[in-house]
Coordinates of C-alpha atoms in Angstrom, one line a residue:
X6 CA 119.1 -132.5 156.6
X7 CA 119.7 -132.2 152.7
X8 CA 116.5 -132.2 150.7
X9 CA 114.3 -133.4 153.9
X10 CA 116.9 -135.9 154.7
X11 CA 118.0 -135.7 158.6
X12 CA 121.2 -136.2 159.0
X13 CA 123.1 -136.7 162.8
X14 CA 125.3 -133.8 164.1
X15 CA 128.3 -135.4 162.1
X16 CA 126.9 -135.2 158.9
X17 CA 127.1 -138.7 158.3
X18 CA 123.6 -140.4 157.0
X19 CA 121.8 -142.4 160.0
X20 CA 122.4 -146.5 160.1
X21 CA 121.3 -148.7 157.2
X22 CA 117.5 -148.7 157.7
X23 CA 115.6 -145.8 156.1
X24 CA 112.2 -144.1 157.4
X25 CA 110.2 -142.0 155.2
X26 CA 107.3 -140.3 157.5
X27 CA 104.8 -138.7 154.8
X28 CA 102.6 -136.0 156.8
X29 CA 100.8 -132.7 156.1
X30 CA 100.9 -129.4 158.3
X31 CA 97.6 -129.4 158.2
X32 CA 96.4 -132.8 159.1
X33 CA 95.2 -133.3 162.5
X34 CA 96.7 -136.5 163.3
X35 CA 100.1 -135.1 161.6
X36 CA 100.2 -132.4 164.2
X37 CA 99.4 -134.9 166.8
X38 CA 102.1 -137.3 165.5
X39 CA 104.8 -134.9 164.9
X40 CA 104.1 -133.6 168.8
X41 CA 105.0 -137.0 169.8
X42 CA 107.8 -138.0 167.2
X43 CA 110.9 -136.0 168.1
X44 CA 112.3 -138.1 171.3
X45 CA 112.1 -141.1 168.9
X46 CA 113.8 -139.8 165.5
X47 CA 116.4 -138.1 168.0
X48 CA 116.9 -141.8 169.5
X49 CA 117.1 -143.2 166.0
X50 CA 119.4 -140.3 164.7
X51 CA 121.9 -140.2 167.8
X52 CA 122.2 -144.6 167.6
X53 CA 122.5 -144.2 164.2
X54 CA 119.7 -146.7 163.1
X55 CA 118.3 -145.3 160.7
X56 CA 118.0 -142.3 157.8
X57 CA 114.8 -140.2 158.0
X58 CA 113.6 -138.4 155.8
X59 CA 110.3 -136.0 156.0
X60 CA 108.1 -135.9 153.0
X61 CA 105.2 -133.3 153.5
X62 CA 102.5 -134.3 151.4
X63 CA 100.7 -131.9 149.3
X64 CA 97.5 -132.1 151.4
X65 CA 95.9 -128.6 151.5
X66 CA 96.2 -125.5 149.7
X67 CA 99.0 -124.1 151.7
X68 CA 101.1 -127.5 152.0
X69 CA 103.3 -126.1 149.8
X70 CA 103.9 -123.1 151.1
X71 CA 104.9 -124.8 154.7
X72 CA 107.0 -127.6 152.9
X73 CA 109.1 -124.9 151.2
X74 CA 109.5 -122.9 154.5
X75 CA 110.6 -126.5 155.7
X76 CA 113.3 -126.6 152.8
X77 CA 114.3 -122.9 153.7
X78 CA 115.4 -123.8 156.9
X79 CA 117.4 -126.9 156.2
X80 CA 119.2 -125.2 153.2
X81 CA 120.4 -122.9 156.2
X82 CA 121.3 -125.5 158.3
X83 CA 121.6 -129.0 158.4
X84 CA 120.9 -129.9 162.1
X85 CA 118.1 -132.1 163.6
X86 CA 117.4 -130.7 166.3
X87 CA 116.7 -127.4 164.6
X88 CA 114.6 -129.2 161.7
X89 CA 112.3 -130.7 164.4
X90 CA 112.1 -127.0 165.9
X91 CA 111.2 -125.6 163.2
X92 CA 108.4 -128.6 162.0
X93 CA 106.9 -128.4 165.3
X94 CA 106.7 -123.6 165.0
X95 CA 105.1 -124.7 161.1
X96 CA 102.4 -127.5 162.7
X97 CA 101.6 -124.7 165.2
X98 CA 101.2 -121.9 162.4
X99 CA 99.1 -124.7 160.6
X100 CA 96.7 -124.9 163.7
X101 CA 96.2 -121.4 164.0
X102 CA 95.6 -121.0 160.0
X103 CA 98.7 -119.4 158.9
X104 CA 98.5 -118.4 155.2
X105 CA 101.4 -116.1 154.4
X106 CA 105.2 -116.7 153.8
X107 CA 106.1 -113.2 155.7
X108 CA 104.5 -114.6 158.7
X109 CA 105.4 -117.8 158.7
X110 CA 109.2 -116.5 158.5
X111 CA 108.6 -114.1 161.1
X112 CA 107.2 -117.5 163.1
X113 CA 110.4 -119.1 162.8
X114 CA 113.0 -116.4 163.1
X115 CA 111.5 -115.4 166.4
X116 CA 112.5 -119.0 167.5
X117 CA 115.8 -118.3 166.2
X118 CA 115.9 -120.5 162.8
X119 CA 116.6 -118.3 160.2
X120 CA 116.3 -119.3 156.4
X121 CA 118.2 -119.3 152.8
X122 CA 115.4 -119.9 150.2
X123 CA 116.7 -121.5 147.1
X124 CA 115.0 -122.9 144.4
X125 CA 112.9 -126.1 145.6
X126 CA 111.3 -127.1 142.4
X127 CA 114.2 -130.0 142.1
X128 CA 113.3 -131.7 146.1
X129 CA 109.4 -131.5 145.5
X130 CA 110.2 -133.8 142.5
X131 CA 111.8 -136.4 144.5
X132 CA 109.0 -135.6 147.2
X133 CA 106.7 -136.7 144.4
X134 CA 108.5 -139.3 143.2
X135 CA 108.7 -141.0 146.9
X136 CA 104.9 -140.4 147.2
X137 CA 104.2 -142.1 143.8
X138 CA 106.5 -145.5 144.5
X139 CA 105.1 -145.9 148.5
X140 CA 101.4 -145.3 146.9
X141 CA 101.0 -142.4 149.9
X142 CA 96.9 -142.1 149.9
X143 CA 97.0 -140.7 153.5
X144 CA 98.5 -139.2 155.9
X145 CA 100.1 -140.1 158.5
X146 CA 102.1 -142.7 156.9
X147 CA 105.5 -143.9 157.9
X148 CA 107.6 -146.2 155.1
X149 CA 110.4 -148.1 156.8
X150 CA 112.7 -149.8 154.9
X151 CA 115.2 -152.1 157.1
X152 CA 117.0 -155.7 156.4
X153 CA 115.7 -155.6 152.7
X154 CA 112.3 -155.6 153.6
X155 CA 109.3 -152.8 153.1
X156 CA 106.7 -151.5 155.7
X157 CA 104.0 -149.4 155.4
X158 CA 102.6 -148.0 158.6
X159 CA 100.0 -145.8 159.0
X160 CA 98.5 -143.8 162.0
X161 CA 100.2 -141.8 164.7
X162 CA 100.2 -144.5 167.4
X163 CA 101.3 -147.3 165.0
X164 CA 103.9 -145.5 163.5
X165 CA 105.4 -144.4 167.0
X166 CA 105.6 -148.0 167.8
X167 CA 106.6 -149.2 164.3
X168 CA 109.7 -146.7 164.9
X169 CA 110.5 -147.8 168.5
X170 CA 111.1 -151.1 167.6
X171 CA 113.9 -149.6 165.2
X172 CA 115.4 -148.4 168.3

Protein backbone atom coordinates (compact mmCIF):
# COMPACT_ATOMS: atom_id res chain seq x y z
CA UNK A 1 0.00 0.00 0.00
CA UNK A 2 1.73 3.25 -1.38
CA UNK A 3 0.43 6.46 0.15
CA UNK A 4 -2.77 4.52 1.72
CA UNK A 5 -3.26 2.72 -1.47
CA UNK A 6 -3.73 -1.23 -0.84
CA UNK A 7 -2.29 -3.08 -3.19
CA UNK A 8 -2.67 -7.31 -3.57
CA UNK A 9 0.40 -9.47 -2.65
CA UNK A 10 1.68 -8.92 -6.32
CA UNK A 11 1.97 -5.44 -6.26
CA UNK A 12 -0.30 -4.91 -8.93
CA UNK A 13 -3.26 -2.24 -8.17
CA UNK A 14 -6.74 -4.12 -7.46
CA UNK A 15 -9.49 -4.36 -10.61
CA UNK A 16 -10.83 -1.20 -12.30
CA UNK A 17 -13.25 -0.03 -9.63
CA UNK A 18 -11.80 2.22 -6.83
CA UNK A 19 -12.99 2.55 -3.08
CA UNK A 20 -11.95 5.37 -1.01
CA UNK A 21 -13.22 4.57 2.83
CA UNK A 22 -12.71 8.04 4.70
CA UNK A 23 -12.68 7.18 8.64
CA UNK A 24 -11.16 8.51 11.84
CA UNK A 25 -9.37 6.39 14.71
CA UNK A 26 -11.36 7.96 16.90
CA UNK A 27 -14.84 7.78 15.61
CA UNK A 28 -16.97 5.22 17.19
CA UNK A 29 -18.66 3.91 14.16
CA UNK A 30 -15.07 3.87 12.35
CA UNK A 31 -13.88 1.52 14.97
CA UNK A 32 -16.94 -0.50 14.60
CA UNK A 33 -16.69 -0.38 10.81
CA UNK A 34 -13.12 -1.12 10.41
CA UNK A 35 -13.77 -4.33 13.04
CA UNK A 36 -16.02 -5.56 10.41
CA UNK A 37 -14.26 -4.46 7.06
CA UNK A 38 -11.20 -6.62 6.61
CA UNK A 39 -12.86 -10.14 5.27
CA UNK A 40 -14.45 -7.82 2.66
CA UNK A 41 -11.47 -5.57 1.34
CA UNK A 42 -9.37 -8.99 1.52
CA UNK A 43 -12.25 -10.47 -0.86
CA UNK A 44 -12.04 -7.42 -3.04
CA UNK A 45 -8.10 -7.25 -2.99
CA UNK A 46 -7.54 -11.13 -3.64
CA UNK A 47 -10.49 -11.05 -6.91
CA UNK A 48 -8.93 -8.16 -7.81
CA UNK A 49 -12.10 -5.84 -8.06
CA UNK A 50 -11.18 -3.07 -6.89
CA UNK A 51 -8.29 -0.40 -5.51
CA UNK A 52 -8.77 0.73 -1.88
CA UNK A 53 -7.43 3.19 -0.60
CA UNK A 54 -7.81 4.41 3.25
CA UNK A 55 -8.14 8.17 3.86
CA UNK A 56 -8.11 8.94 7.73
CA UNK A 57 -9.82 12.02 8.17
CA UNK A 58 -8.55 14.64 10.34
CA UNK A 59 -11.26 14.19 12.95
CA UNK A 60 -9.67 14.67 16.44
CA UNK A 61 -6.65 16.14 17.77
CA UNK A 62 -4.58 13.06 17.61
CA UNK A 63 -5.88 11.95 13.94
CA UNK A 64 -2.85 12.88 12.69
CA UNK A 65 -0.65 11.42 14.75
CA UNK A 66 -2.45 7.80 14.03
CA UNK A 67 -2.64 8.52 10.25
CA UNK A 68 1.12 9.07 10.08
CA UNK A 69 1.78 5.94 12.25
CA UNK A 70 -0.55 4.37 9.44
CA UNK A 71 1.87 5.87 6.69
CA UNK A 72 4.95 4.51 8.84
CA UNK A 73 3.92 1.24 8.47
CA UNK A 74 3.11 1.01 4.81
CA UNK A 75 6.38 2.86 3.92
CA UNK A 76 7.86 -0.43 5.59
CA UNK A 77 5.81 -2.66 3.90
CA UNK A 78 3.47 -2.86 1.31
CA UNK A 79 1.14 -5.82 2.34
CA UNK A 80 -2.63 -5.84 3.12
CA UNK A 81 -2.82 -8.05 5.44
CA UNK A 82 -0.26 -6.25 7.58
CA UNK A 83 -1.98 -2.73 6.83
CA UNK A 84 -5.33 -4.03 8.20
CA UNK A 85 -3.25 -5.41 11.29
CA UNK A 86 -1.90 -2.54 12.02
CA UNK A 87 -5.43 -0.20 11.45
CA UNK A 88 -7.21 -2.55 13.61
CA UNK A 89 -3.67 -2.29 16.89
CA UNK A 90 -4.25 1.96 16.03
CA UNK A 91 -8.37 1.77 16.39
CA UNK A 92 -7.64 -0.16 19.54
CA UNK A 93 -4.97 2.42 20.89
CA UNK A 94 -7.73 5.05 19.79
CA UNK A 95 -10.33 3.32 22.22
CA UNK A 96 -8.08 3.25 25.06
CA UNK A 97 -6.96 7.09 24.48
CA UNK A 98 -3.55 6.67 23.17
CA UNK A 99 -1.83 10.08 22.83
CA UNK A 100 1.93 9.46 22.20
CA UNK A 101 3.91 8.33 19.13
CA UNK A 102 6.42 6.15 21.47
CA UNK A 103 3.54 4.25 22.57
CA UNK A 104 1.73 3.85 19.70
CA UNK A 105 5.07 2.35 18.03
CA UNK A 106 5.65 0.23 20.93
CA UNK A 107 1.67 -0.90 20.21
CA UNK A 108 2.54 -1.96 16.86
CA UNK A 109 5.98 -3.45 17.02
CA UNK A 110 4.75 -5.80 19.71
CA UNK A 111 2.40 -7.12 16.97
CA UNK A 112 5.36 -7.47 14.86
CA UNK A 113 4.84 -4.37 12.25
CA UNK A 114 7.70 -2.39 12.51
CA UNK A 115 8.00 1.17 10.82
CA UNK A 116 10.18 3.55 8.44
CA UNK A 117 8.92 7.14 9.12
CA UNK A 118 9.53 9.36 6.11
CA UNK A 119 8.25 12.58 5.45
CA UNK A 120 4.26 12.50 5.08
CA UNK A 121 3.57 16.05 4.40
CA UNK A 122 3.27 15.09 0.46
CA UNK A 123 0.24 11.91 1.17
CA UNK A 124 -1.72 14.22 3.66
CA UNK A 125 -1.97 16.62 0.68
CA UNK A 126 -3.51 14.15 -1.57
CA UNK A 127 -5.52 12.90 1.68
CA UNK A 128 -6.86 16.43 1.60
CA UNK A 129 -7.32 16.78 -1.78
CA UNK A 130 -9.60 13.43 -1.88
CA UNK A 131 -11.55 14.84 1.13
CA UNK A 132 -12.13 18.22 -0.67
CA UNK A 133 -13.44 16.61 -4.20
CA UNK A 134 -15.83 13.64 -2.33
CA UNK A 135 -17.15 16.71 0.05
CA UNK A 136 -16.20 14.17 3.14
CA UNK A 137 -18.45 15.97 6.09
CA UNK A 138 -18.52 12.66 8.15
CA UNK A 139 -17.25 9.81 8.87
CA UNK A 140 -17.74 6.73 8.00
CA UNK A 141 -17.94 7.40 4.42
CA UNK A 142 -17.06 5.04 1.62
CA UNK A 143 -16.62 6.64 -2.16
CA UNK A 144 -16.85 3.91 -4.82
CA UNK A 145 -16.08 4.65 -8.13
CA UNK A 146 -16.94 1.62 -10.64
CA UNK A 147 -18.25 1.48 -14.41
CA UNK A 148 -17.84 5.39 -14.61
CA UNK A 149 -20.16 6.12 -12.15
CA UNK A 150 -19.76 7.82 -8.42
CA UNK A 151 -21.22 6.60 -5.01
CA UNK A 152 -21.24 8.05 -1.88
CA UNK A 153 -22.04 5.68 0.99
CA UNK A 154 -22.15 6.49 4.39
CA UNK A 155 -22.51 4.40 7.72
CA UNK A 156 -20.83 1.19 8.77
CA UNK A 157 -23.65 -1.19 7.71
CA UNK A 158 -24.29 0.61 4.35
CA UNK A 159 -20.98 0.72 3.42
CA UNK A 160 -20.32 -3.11 4.21
CA UNK A 161 -23.11 -3.83 1.85
CA UNK A 162 -22.29 -1.06 -0.67
CA UNK A 163 -18.77 -3.08 -0.86
CA UNK A 164 -20.21 -6.60 -0.97
CA UNK A 165 -21.94 -6.01 -3.91
CA UNK A 166 -18.48 -5.11 -5.49
CA UNK A 167 -17.58 -8.55 -4.69
Amino acid sequence: ARGGLCRDRAGQPGGDGAVRLYTDYFCPSCRDLESRLAPVIKDLVKRNAAQVMFVDAPGHKNSSLYARSFLYVLNEKKDLDRALTARAVLMEASGKGVADQGKLESLLKEKGIALKPFDTGATFNVFVSYLKRDQIRETPTCVIENDGKLQKVLGSEDIIEALKRLQ
